[in-house]
mmCIF file of C-alpha atoms and ligand atoms in Angstrom:
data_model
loop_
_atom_site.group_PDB
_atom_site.id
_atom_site.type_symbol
_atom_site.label_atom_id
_atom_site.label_comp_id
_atom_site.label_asym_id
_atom_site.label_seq_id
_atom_site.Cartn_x
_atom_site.Cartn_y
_atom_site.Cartn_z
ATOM 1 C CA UNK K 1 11.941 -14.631 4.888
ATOM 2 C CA UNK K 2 12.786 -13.639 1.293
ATOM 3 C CA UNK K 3 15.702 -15.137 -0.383
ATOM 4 C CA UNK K 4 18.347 -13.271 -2.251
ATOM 5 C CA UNK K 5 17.173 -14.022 -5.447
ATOM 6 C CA UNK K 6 13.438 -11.781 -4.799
ATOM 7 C CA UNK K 7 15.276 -9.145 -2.872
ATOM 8 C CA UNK K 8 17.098 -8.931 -5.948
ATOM 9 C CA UNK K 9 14.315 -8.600 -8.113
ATOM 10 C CA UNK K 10 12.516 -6.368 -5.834
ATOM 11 C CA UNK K 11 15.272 -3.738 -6.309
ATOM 12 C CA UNK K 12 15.606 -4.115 -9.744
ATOM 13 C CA UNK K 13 12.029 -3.804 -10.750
ATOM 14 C CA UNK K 14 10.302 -2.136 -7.650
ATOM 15 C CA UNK K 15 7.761 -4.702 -7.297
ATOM 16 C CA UNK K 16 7.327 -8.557 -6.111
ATOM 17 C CA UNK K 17 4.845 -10.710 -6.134
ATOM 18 C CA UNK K 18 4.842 -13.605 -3.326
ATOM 19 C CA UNK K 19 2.677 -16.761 -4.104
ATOM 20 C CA UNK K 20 2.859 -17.960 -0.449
ATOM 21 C CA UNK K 21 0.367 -17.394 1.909
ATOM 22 C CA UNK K 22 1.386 -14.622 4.595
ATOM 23 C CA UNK K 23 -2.601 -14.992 6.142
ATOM 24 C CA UNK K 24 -3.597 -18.055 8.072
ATOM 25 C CA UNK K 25 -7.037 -19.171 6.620
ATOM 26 C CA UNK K 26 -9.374 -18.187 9.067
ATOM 27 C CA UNK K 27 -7.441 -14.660 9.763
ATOM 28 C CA UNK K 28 -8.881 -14.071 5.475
ATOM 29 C CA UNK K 29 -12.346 -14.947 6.397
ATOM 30 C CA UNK K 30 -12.349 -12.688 9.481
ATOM 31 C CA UNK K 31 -10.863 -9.922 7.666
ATOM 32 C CA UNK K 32 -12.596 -9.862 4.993
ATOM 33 C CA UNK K 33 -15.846 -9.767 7.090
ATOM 34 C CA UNK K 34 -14.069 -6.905 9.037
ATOM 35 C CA UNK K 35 -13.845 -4.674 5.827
ATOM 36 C CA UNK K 36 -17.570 -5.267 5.377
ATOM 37 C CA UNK K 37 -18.482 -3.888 8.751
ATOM 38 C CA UNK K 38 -16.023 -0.961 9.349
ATOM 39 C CA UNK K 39 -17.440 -0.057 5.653
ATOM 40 C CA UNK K 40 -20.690 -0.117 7.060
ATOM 41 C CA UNK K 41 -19.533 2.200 9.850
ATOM 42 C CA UNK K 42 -19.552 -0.716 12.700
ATOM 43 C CA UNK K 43 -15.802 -0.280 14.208
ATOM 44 C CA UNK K 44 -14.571 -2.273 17.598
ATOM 45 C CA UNK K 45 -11.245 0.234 18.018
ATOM 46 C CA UNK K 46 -10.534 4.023 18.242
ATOM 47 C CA UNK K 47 -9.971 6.509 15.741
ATOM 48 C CA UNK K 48 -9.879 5.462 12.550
ATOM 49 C CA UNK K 49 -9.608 8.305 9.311
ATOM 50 C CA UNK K 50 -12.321 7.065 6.550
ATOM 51 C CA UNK K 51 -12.114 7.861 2.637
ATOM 52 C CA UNK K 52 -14.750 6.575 0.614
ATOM 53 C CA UNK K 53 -13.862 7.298 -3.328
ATOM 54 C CA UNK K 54 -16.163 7.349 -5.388
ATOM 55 C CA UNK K 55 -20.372 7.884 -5.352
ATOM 56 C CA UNK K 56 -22.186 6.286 -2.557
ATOM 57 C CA UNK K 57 -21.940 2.703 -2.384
ATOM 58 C CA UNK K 58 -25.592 2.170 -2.733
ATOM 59 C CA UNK K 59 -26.890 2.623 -6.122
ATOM 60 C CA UNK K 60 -23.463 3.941 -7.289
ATOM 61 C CA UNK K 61 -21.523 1.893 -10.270
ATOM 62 C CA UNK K 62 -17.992 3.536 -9.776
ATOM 63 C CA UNK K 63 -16.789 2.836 -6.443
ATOM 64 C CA UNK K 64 -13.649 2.328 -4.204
ATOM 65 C CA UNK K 65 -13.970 1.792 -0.769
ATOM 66 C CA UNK K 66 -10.618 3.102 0.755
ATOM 67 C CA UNK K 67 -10.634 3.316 4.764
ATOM 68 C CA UNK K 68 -6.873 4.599 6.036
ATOM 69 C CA UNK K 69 -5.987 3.562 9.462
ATOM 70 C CA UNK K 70 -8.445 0.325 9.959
ATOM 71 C CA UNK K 71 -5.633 -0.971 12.407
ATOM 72 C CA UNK K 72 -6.615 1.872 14.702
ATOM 73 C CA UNK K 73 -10.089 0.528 14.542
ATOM 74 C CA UNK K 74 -9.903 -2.901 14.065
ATOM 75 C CA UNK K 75 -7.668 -5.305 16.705
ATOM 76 C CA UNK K 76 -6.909 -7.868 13.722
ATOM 77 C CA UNK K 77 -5.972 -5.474 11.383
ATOM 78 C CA UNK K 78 -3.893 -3.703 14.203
ATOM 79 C CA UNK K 79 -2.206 -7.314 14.991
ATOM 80 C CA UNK K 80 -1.557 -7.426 11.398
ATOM 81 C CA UNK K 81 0.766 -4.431 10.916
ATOM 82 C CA UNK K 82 2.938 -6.257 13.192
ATOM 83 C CA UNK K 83 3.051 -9.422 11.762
ATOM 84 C CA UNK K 84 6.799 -10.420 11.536
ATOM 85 C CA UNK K 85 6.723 -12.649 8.377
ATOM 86 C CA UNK K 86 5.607 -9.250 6.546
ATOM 87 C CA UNK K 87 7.387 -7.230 8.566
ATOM 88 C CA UNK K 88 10.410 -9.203 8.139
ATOM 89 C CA UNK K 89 10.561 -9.324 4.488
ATOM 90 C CA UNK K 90 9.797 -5.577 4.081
ATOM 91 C CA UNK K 91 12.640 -4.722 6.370
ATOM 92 C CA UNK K 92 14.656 -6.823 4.312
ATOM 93 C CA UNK K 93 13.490 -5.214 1.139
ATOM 94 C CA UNK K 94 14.318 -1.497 2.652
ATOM 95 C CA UNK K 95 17.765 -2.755 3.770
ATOM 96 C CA UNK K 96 16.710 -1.303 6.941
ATOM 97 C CA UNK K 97 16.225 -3.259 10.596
ATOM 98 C CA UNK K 98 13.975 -0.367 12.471
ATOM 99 C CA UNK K 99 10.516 -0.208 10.347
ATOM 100 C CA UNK K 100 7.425 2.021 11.002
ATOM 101 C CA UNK K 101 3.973 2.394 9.792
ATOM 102 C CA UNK K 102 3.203 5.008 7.565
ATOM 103 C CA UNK K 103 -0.193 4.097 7.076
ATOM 104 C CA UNK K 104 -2.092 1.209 6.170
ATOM 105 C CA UNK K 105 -5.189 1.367 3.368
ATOM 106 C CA UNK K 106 -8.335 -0.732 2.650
ATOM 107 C CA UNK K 107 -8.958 -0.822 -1.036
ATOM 108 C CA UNK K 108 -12.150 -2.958 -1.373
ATOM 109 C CA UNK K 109 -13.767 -2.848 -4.917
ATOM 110 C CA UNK K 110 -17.448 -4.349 -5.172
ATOM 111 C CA UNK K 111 -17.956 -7.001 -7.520
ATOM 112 C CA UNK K 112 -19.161 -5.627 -11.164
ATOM 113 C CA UNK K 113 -19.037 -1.756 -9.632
ATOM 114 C CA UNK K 114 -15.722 -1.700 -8.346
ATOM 115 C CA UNK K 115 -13.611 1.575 -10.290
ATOM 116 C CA UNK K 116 -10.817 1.899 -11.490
ATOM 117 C CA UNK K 117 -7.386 3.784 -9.416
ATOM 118 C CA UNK K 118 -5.411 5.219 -11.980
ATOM 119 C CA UNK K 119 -1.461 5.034 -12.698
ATOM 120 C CA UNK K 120 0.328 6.534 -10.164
ATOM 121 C CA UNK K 121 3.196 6.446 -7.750
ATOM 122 C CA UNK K 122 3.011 6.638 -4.164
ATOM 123 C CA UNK K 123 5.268 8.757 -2.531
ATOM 124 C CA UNK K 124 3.898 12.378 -4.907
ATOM 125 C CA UNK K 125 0.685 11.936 -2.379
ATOM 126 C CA UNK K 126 2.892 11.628 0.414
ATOM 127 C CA UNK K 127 4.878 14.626 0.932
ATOM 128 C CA UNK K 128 5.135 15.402 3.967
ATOM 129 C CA UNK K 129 7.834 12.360 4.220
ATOM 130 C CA UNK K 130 11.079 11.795 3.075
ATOM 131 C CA UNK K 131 13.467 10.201 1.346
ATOM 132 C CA UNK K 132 11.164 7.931 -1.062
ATOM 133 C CA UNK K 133 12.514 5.178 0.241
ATOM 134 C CA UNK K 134 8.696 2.959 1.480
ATOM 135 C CA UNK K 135 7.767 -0.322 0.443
ATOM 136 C CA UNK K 136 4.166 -1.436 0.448
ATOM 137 C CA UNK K 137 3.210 -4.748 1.248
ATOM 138 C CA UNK K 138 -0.648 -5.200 -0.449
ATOM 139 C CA UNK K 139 -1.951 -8.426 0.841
ATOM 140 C CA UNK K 140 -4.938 -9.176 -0.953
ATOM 141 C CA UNK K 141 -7.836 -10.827 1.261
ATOM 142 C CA UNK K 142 -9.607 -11.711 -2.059
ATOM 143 C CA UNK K 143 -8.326 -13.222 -4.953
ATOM 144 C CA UNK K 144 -7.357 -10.855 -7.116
ATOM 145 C CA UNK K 145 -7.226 -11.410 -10.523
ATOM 146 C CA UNK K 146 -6.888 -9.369 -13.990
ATOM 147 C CA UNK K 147 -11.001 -9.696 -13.921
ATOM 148 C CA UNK K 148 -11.762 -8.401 -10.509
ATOM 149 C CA UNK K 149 -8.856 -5.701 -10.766
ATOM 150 C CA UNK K 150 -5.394 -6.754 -9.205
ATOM 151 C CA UNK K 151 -2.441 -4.704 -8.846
ATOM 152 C CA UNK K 152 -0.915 -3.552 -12.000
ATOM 153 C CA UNK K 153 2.811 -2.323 -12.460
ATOM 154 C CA UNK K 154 5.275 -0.780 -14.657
ATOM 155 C CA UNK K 155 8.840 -2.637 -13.592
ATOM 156 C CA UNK K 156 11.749 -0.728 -12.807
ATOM 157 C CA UNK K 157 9.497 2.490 -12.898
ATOM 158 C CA UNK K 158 10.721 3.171 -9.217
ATOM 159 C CA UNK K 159 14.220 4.498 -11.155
ATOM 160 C CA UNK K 160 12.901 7.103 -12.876
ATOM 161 C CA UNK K 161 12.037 9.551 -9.642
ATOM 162 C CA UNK K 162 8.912 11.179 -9.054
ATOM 163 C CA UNK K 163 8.078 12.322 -12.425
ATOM 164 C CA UNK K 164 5.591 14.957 -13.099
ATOM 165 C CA UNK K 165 2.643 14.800 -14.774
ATOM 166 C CA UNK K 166 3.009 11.551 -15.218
ATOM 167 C CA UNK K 167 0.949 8.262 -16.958
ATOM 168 C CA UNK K 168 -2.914 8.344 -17.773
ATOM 169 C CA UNK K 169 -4.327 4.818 -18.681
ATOM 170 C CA UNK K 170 -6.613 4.874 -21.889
ATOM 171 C CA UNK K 171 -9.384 3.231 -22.151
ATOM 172 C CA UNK K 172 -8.211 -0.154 -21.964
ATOM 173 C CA UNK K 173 -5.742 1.059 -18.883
ATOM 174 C CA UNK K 174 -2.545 1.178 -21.068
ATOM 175 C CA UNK K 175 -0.569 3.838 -19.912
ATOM 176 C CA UNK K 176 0.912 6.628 -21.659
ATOM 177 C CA UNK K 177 3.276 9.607 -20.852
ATOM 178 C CA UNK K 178 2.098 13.307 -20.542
ATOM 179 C CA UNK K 179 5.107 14.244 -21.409
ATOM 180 C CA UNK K 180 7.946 11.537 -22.221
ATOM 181 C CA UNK K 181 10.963 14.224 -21.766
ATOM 182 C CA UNK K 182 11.029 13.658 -18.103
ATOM 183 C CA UNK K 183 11.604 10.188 -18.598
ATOM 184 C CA UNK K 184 15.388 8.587 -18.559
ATOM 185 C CA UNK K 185 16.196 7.205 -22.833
ATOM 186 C CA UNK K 186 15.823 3.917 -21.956
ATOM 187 C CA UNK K 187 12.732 3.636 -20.076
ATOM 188 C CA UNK K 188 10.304 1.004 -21.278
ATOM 189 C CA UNK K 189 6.801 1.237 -20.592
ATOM 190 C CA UNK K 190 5.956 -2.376 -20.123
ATOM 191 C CA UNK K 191 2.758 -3.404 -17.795
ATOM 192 C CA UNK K 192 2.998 -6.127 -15.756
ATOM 193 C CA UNK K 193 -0.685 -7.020 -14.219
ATOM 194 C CA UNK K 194 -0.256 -9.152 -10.038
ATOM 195 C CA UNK K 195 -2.280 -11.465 -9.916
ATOM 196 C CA UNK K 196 -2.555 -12.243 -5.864
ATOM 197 C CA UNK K 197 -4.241 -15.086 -4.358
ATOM 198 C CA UNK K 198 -6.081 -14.533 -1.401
ATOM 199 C CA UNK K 199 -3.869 -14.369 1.775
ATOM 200 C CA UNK K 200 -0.733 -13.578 -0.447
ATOM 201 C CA UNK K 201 0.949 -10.382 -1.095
ATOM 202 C CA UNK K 202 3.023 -8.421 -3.225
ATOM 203 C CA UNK K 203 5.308 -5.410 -2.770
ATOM 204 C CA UNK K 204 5.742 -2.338 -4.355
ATOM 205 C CA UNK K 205 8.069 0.782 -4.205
ATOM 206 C CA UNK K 206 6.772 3.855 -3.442
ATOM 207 C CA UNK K 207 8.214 5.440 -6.402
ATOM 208 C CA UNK K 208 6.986 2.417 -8.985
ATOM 209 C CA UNK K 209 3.698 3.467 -11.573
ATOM 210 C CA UNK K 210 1.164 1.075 -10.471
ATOM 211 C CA UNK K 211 -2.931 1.211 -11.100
ATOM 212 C CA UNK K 212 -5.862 -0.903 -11.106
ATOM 213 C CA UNK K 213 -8.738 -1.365 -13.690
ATOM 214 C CA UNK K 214 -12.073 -1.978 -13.085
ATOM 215 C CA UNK K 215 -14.138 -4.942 -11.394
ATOM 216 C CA UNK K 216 -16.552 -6.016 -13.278
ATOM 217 C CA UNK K 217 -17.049 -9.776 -12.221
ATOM 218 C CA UNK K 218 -19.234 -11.077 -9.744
ATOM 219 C CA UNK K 219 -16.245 -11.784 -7.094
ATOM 220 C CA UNK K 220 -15.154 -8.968 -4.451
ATOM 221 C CA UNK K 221 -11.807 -7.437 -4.604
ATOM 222 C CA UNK K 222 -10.802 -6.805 -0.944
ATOM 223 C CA UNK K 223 -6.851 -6.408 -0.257
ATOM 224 C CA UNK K 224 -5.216 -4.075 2.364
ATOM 225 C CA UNK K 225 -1.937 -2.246 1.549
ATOM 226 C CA UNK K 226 -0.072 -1.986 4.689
ATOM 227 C CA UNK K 227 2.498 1.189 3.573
ATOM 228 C CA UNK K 228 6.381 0.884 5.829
ATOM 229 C CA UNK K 229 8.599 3.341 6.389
ATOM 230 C CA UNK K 230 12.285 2.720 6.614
ATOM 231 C CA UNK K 231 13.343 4.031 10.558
ATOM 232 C CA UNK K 232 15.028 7.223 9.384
ATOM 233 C CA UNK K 233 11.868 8.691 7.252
ATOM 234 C CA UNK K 234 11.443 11.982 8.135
ATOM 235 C CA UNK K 235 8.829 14.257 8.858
ATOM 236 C CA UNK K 236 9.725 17.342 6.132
ATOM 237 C CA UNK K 237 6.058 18.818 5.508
ATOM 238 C CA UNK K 238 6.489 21.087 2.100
ATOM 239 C CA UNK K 239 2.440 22.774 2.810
ATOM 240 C CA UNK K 240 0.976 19.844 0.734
ATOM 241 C CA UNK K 241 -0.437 18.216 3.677
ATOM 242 C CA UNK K 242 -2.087 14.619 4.156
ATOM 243 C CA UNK K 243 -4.831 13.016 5.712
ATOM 244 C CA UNK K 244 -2.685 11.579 8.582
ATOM 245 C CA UNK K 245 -0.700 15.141 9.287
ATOM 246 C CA UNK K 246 -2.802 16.065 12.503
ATOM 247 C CA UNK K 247 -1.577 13.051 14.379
ATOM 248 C CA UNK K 248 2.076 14.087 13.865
ATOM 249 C CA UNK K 249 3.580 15.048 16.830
ATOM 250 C CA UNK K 250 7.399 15.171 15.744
ATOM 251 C CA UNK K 251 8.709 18.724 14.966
ATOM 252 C CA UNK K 252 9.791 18.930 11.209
ATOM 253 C CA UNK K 253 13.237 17.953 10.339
ATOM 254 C CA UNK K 254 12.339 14.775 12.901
ATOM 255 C CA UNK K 255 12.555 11.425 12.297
ATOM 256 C CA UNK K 256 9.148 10.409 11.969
ATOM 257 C CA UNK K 257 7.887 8.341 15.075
ATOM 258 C CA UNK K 258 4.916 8.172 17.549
ATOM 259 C CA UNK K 259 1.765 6.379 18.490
ATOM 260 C CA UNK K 260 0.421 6.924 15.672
ATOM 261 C CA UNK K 261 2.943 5.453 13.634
ATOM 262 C CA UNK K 262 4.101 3.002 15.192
ATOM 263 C CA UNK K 263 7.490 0.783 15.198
ATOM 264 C CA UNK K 264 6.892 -2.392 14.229
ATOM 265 C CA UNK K 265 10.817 -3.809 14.193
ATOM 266 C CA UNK K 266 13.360 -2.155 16.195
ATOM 267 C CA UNK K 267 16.837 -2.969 15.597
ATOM 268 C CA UNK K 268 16.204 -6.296 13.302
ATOM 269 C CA UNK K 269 13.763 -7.924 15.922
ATOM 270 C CA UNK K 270 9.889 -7.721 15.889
ATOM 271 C CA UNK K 271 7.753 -5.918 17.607
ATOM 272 C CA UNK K 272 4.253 -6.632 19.252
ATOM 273 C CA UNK K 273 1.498 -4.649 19.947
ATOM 274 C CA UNK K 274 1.669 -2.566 22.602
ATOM 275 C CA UNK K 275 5.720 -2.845 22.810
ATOM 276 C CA UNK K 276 7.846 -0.436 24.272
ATOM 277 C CA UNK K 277 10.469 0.443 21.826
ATOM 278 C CA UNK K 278 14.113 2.312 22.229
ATOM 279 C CA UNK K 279 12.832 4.917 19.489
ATOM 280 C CA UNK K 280 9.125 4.749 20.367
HETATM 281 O O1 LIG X 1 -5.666 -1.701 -4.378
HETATM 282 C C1 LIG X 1 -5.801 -0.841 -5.249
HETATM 283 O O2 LIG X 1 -6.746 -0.848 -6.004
HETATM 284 C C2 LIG X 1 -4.770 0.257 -5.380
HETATM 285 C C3 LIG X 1 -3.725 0.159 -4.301
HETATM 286 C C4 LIG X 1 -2.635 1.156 -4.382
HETATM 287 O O3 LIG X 1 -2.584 2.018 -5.225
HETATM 288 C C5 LIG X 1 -1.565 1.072 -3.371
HETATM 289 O O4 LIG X 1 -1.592 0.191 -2.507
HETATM 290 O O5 LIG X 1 -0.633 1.902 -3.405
#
């Protein structure tokens, strides 16, 4: 549970970092092993919707490995969505006492080929769902550190809307502005990098300008971003699209809900696998 003080700076500056553990120890050394093997292909569950950015793995010295949906193919990761320490604070941070699962992300970057993901915000690749009201929760399975490429942010960015165009990082990732007239006057662009131990988390607004640079060290960067929605998100598809869209079954105008995103606290209690819920 968070106390007032880090819900306070949550909505002030759209991000959080948490420097306790939300992972037992032997849950990291599982999951991390699990990343390996569903990246290889080998997957225990169902369905599960695979993105690999980047060249080949093999070879290739630019990569991100990002795999939506492992909690449809993996039973620990699918046990994790639920967890009600994260699940907890993230309803907390929304305000909100029914959460769902948007979708959840591996973002695994090899040691010394591991790429870059540009500045960006969130909720721009996600519209088919509205209001812009999410809040990730990015557990990192690694440590992550400024060397092997941890989260990056730009605090109180989540107050300035979905702006267009947007931030490009330079060559040393310092971000500037396209164009700086969509911006409110006293925006500051100030970049705070995460550093996240391994089996910690941090939090981010979907709205917030957050990137990571490159890993070049000899350590793995494996974290999983597990991405809530507050109970009333709605499905409102503007032609866009996204990657999850087929396995909406809601008609638009709908409150988002289903099988396939699944309600992990109902009414301010937590939810377990497999739960029957009032909203399903
Ligand atoms: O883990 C990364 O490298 C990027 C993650 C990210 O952009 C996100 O979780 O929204």
């Amino acid at each position: 549970m968070l106390n007032d003080a880090q819900v306070e700076f949550f909505r002030d500056n759209g991000y959080l970092v948490l420097d306790t553990p939300v992972l037992e120890a032997d849950q990291i050394e599982e999951m991390k092993e699990r990343v390996l093997q569903v990246t290889r292909g080998e997957k225990s569950g169902a369905d599960s919707v695979s993105n690999l950015v980047g060249d080949e793995i093999e070879g290739s010295d630019h990569v991100v490995v990002q795999i939506v949906n492992i909690w449809q193919a993996d039973p620990l990761f699918h046990n994790l969505i639920y967890q009600a320490n994260i699940t907890e604070m993230v309803s907390q941070l929304m305000g909100e006492d029914t959460v769902r699962l948007w979708h959840d992300q591996i973002q695994y970057k090899p040691p010394r080929v591991g790429a870059p993901t540009d500045w960006h915000q969130d909720h721009p690749y996600w519209p088919i769902i509205q209001p812009a009201d999410l809040v990730s929760c990015w557990v990192a399975l690694d440590n992550a550190s400024i060397e092997n490429g941890c989260m990056n942010v730009v605090p109180r960015s989540h107050n300035w809307g979905a702006v267009p165009g947007g931030l490009r990082g330079n060559e040393n990732f310092q971000p500037t502005f396209d164009d700086e007239s969509f911006l409110p006057a006293d925006a500051r662009l100030e970049v705070v990098p995460c550093e996240v131990k391994s089996g910690c988390c941090m939090f981010h607004h979907c709205l917030t300008w957050h990137g990571t640079y490159y890993n070049r060290s000899d350590i793995p960067r494996r974290a999983v971003a597990l991405h809530y929605m507050p109970g009333y998100t709605r499905y409102e598809p503007d032609g866009r699209g996204h990657l999850v869209e087929e396995y909406v079954e809601v008609q638009p105008g709908e409150v988002l809900r289903g099988r396939h995103f699944p309600t992990v606290r109902e009414n301010g209690q937590a939810l377990v696998p497999g739960a029957v819920t009032q909203s399903a």
